[in-house]
GROMACS .gro file of C-alpha atoms in nm:
model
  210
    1UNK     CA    1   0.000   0.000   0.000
    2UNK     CA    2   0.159   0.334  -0.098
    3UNK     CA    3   0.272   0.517   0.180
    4UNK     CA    4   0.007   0.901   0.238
    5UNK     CA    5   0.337   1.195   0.096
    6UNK     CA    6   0.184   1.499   0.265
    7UNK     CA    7  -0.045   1.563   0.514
    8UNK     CA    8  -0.151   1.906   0.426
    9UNK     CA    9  -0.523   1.948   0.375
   10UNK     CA   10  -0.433   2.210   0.119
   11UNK     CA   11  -0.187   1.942  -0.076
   12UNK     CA   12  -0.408   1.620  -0.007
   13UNK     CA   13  -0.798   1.547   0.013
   14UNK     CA   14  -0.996   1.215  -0.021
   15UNK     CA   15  -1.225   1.152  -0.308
   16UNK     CA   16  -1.503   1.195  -0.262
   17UNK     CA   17  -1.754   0.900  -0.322
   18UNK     CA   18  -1.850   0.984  -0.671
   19UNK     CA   19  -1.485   1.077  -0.776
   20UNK     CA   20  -1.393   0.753  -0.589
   21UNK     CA   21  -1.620   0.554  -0.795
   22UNK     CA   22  -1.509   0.726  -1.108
   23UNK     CA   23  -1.151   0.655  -1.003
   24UNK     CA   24  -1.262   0.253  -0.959
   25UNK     CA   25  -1.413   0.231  -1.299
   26UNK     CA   26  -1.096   0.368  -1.549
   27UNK     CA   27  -0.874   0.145  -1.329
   28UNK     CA   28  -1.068  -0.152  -1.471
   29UNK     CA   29  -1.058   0.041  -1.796
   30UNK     CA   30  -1.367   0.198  -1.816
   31UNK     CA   31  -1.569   0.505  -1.813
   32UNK     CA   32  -1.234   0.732  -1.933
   33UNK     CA   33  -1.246   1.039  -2.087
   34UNK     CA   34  -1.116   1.159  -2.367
   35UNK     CA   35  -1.072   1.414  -2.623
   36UNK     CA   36  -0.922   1.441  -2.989
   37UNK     CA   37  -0.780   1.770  -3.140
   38UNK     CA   38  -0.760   1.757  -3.518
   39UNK     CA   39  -0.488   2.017  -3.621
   40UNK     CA   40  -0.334   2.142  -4.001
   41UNK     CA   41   0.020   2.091  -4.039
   42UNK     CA   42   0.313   1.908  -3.834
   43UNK     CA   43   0.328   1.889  -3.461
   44UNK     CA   44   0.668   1.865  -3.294
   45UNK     CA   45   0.671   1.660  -2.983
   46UNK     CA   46   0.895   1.920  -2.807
   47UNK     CA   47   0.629   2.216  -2.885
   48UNK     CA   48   0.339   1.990  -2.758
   49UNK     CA   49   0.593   1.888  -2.454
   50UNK     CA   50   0.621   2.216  -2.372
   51UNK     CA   51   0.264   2.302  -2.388
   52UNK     CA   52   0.140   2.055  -2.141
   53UNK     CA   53   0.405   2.157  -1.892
   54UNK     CA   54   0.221   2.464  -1.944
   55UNK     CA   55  -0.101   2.313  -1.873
   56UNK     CA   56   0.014   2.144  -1.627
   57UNK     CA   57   0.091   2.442  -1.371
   58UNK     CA   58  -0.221   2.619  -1.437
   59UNK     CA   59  -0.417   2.319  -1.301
   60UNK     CA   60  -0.357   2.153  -0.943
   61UNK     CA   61  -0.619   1.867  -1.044
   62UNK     CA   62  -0.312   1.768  -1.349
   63UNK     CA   63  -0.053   1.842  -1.039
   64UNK     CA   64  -0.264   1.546  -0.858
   65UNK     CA   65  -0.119   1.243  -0.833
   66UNK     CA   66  -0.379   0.929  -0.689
   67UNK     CA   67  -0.243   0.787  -0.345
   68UNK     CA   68  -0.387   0.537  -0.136
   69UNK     CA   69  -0.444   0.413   0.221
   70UNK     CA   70  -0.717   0.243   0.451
   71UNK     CA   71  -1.055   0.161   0.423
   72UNK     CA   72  -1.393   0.308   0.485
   73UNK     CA   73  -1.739   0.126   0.504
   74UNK     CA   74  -2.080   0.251   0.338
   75UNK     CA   75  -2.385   0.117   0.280
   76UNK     CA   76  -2.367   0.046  -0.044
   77UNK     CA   77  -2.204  -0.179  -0.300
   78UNK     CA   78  -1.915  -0.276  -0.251
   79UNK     CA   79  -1.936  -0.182   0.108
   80UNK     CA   80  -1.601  -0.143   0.145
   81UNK     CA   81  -1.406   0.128  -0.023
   82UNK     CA   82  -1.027   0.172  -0.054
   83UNK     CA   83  -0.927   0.520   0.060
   84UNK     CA   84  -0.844   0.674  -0.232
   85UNK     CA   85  -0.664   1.036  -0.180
   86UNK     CA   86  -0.536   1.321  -0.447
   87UNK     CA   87  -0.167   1.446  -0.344
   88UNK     CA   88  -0.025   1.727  -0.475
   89UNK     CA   89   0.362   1.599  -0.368
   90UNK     CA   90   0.542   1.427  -0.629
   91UNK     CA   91   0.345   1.405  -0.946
   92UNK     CA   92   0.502   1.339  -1.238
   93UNK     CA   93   0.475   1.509  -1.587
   94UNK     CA   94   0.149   1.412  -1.782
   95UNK     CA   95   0.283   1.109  -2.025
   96UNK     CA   96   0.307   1.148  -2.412
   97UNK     CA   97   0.306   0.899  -2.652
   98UNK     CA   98   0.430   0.960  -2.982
   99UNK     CA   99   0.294   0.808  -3.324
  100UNK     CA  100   0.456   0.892  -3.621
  101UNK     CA  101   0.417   0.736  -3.964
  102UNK     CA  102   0.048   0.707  -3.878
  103UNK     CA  103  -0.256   0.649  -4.166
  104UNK     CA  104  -0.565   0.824  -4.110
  105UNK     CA  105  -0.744   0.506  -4.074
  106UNK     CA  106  -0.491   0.400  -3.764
  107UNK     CA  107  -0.651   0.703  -3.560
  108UNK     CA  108  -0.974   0.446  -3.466
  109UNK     CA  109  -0.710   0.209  -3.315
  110UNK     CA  110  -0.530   0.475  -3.106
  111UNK     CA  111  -0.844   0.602  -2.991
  112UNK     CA  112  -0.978   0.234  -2.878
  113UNK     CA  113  -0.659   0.158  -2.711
  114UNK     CA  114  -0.635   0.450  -2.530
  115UNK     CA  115  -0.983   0.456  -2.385
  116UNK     CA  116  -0.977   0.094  -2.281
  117UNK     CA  117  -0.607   0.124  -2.098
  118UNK     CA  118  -0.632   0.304  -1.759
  119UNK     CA  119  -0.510   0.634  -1.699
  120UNK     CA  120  -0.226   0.728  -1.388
  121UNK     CA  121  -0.088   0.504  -1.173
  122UNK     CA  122   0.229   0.538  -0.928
  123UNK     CA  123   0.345   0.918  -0.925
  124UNK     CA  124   0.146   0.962  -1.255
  125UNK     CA  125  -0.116   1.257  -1.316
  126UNK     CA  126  -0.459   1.160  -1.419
  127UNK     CA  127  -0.442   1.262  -1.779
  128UNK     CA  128  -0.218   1.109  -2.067
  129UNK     CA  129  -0.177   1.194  -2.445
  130UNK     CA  130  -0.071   1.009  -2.760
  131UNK     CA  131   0.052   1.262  -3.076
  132UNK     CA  132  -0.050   1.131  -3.361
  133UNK     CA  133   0.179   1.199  -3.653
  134UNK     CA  134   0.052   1.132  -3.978
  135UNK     CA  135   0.239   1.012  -4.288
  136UNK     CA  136   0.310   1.343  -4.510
  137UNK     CA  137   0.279   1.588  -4.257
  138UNK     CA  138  -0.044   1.748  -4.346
  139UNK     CA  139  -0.301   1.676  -4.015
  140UNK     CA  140  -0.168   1.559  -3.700
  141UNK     CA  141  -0.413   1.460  -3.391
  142UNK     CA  142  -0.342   1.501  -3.008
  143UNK     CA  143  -0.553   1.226  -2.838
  144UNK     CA  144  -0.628   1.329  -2.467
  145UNK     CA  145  -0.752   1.043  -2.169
  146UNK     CA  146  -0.842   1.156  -1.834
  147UNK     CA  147  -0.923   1.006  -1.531
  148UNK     CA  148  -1.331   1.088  -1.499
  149UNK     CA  149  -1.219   1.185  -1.102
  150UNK     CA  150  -0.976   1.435  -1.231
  151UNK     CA  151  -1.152   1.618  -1.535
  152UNK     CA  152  -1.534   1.665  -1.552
  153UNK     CA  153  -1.694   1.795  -1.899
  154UNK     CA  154  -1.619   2.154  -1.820
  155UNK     CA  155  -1.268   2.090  -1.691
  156UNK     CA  156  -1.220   1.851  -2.034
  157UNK     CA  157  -1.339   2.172  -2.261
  158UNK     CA  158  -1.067   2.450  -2.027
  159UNK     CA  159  -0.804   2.197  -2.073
  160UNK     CA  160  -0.816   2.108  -2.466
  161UNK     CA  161  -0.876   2.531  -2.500
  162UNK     CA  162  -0.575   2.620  -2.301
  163UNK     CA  163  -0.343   2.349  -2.423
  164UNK     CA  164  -0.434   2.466  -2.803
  165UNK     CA  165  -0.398   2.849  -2.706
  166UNK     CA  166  -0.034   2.749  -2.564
  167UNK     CA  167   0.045   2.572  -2.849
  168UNK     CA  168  -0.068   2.905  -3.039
  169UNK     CA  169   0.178   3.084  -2.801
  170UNK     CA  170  -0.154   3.326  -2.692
  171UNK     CA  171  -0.078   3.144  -2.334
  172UNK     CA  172   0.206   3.119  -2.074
  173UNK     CA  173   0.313   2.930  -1.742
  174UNK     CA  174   0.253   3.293  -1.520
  175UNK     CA  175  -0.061   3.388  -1.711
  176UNK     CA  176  -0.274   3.276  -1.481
  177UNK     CA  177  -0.121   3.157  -1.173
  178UNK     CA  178  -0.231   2.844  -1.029
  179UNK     CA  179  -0.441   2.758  -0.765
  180UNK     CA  180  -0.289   2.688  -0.376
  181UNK     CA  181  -0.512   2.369  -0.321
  182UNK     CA  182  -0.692   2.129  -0.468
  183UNK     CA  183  -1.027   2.234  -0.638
  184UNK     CA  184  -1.329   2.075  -0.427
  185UNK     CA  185  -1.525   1.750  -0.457
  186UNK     CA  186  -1.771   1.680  -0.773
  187UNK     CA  187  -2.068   1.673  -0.514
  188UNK     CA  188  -1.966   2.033  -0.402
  189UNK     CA  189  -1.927   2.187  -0.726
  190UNK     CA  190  -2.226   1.956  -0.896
  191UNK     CA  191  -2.497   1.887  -0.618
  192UNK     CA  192  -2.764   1.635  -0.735
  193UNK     CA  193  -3.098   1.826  -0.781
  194UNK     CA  194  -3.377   1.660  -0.548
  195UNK     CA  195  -3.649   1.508  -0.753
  196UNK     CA  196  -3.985   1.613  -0.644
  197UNK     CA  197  -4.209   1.369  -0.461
  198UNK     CA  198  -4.544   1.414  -0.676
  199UNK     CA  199  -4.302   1.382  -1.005
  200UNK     CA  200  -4.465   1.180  -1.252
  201UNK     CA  201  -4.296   0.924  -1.513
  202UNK     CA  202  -4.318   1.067  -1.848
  203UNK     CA  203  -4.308   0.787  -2.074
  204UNK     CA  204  -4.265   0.999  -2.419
  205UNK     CA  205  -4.378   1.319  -2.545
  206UNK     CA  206  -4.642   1.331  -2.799
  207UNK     CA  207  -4.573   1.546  -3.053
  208UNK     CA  208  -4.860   1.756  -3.269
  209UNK     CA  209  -5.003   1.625  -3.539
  210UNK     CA  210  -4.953   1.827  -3.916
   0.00000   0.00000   0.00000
């Protein structure tokens, strides 16, 4: 069992239980997120390298690495949770993958692979990305996973616009310094809106008649 790197409240927090159940699902290799950028012309791995360094310090969720110790109990399945917590101590940079040479056709493959191999793992942040290099130089793709836990919707959309905006040079590291903690829970920033006891099952919706 990894051993908890900081104590800091600011620098470590436990998932919560929906980012903990995210966090169970893309380690069996589901439920992971992920983006494709289609861009004109040749990519360099050293410009996008540089970019998602960028990215990186903007965002203390990418800083996150996924640590783990104990147990807690609930309710509900499975019962028994591992105590899952993200650390801001000793992340690693977010992994790229190069793929040069590629066909347009091989993009499907990349894609599939990538959303059925889990994302993070050890000091690793919960995001990787696979350049996709394609044979004459015209197009290349960047193909972005995320941990679910890590990147909701909105957070997918702010990272794929920043990391294109540094790659435009229209963004830099100090821009927009980043956050001194962790950003809080799903549940806190998405409550689930209580469903009204008299609420009625709506089977379809008819639709008027021409």
């Amino acid at each position: 069992m990894t051993r908890l790197a900081s104590q800091d409240p600011a620098r470590r927090r436990e998932l919560s239980q929906r980012e903990a159940i995210f966090n169970v699902m893309q380690r069996l290799g589901g439920l992971i997120a992920g983006q494709v950028l289609h861009l004109d012309g040749p990519l360099q791995e050293n410009s996008l390298r540089a970019a998602l360094d960028v990215l990186q310090h903007r965002f203390p969720r990418l800083c996150a690495n996924t640590v783990y110790g104990g147990f807690r109990f609930t309710r509900e399945l499975p019962f028994i949770w591992r105590r899952a917590y993200f650390d801001l101590d000793g992340t690693g940079v977010i992994p790229l993958r190069v793929v040069s040479d590629a066909e347009p056709a091989d993009l499907d493959d990349i894609l599939q692979s990538e959303l059925s191999t889990r994302v993070g793992g050890g000091r690793l942040p919960g995001m990787r990305v696979t350049l996709v290099q394609y044979r004459g130089g015209d197009t290349s793709d960047i193909v972005m996973v995320m941990n679910h836990a890590v990147a909701d919707l909105p957070a997918q959309s702010r990272f794929a616009n920043d990391l294109l905006r540094c790659l435009a040079g229209t963004l830099a590291a100090d821009d927009d310094p980043p956050q001194p903690k962790l950003p809080p829970p799903l549940e806190d920033r998405y409550p689930l809106k209580p469903k009204p006891r008299d609420a009625s099952y709506l089977g379809a919706i008819r639709l008027p008649q021409e």
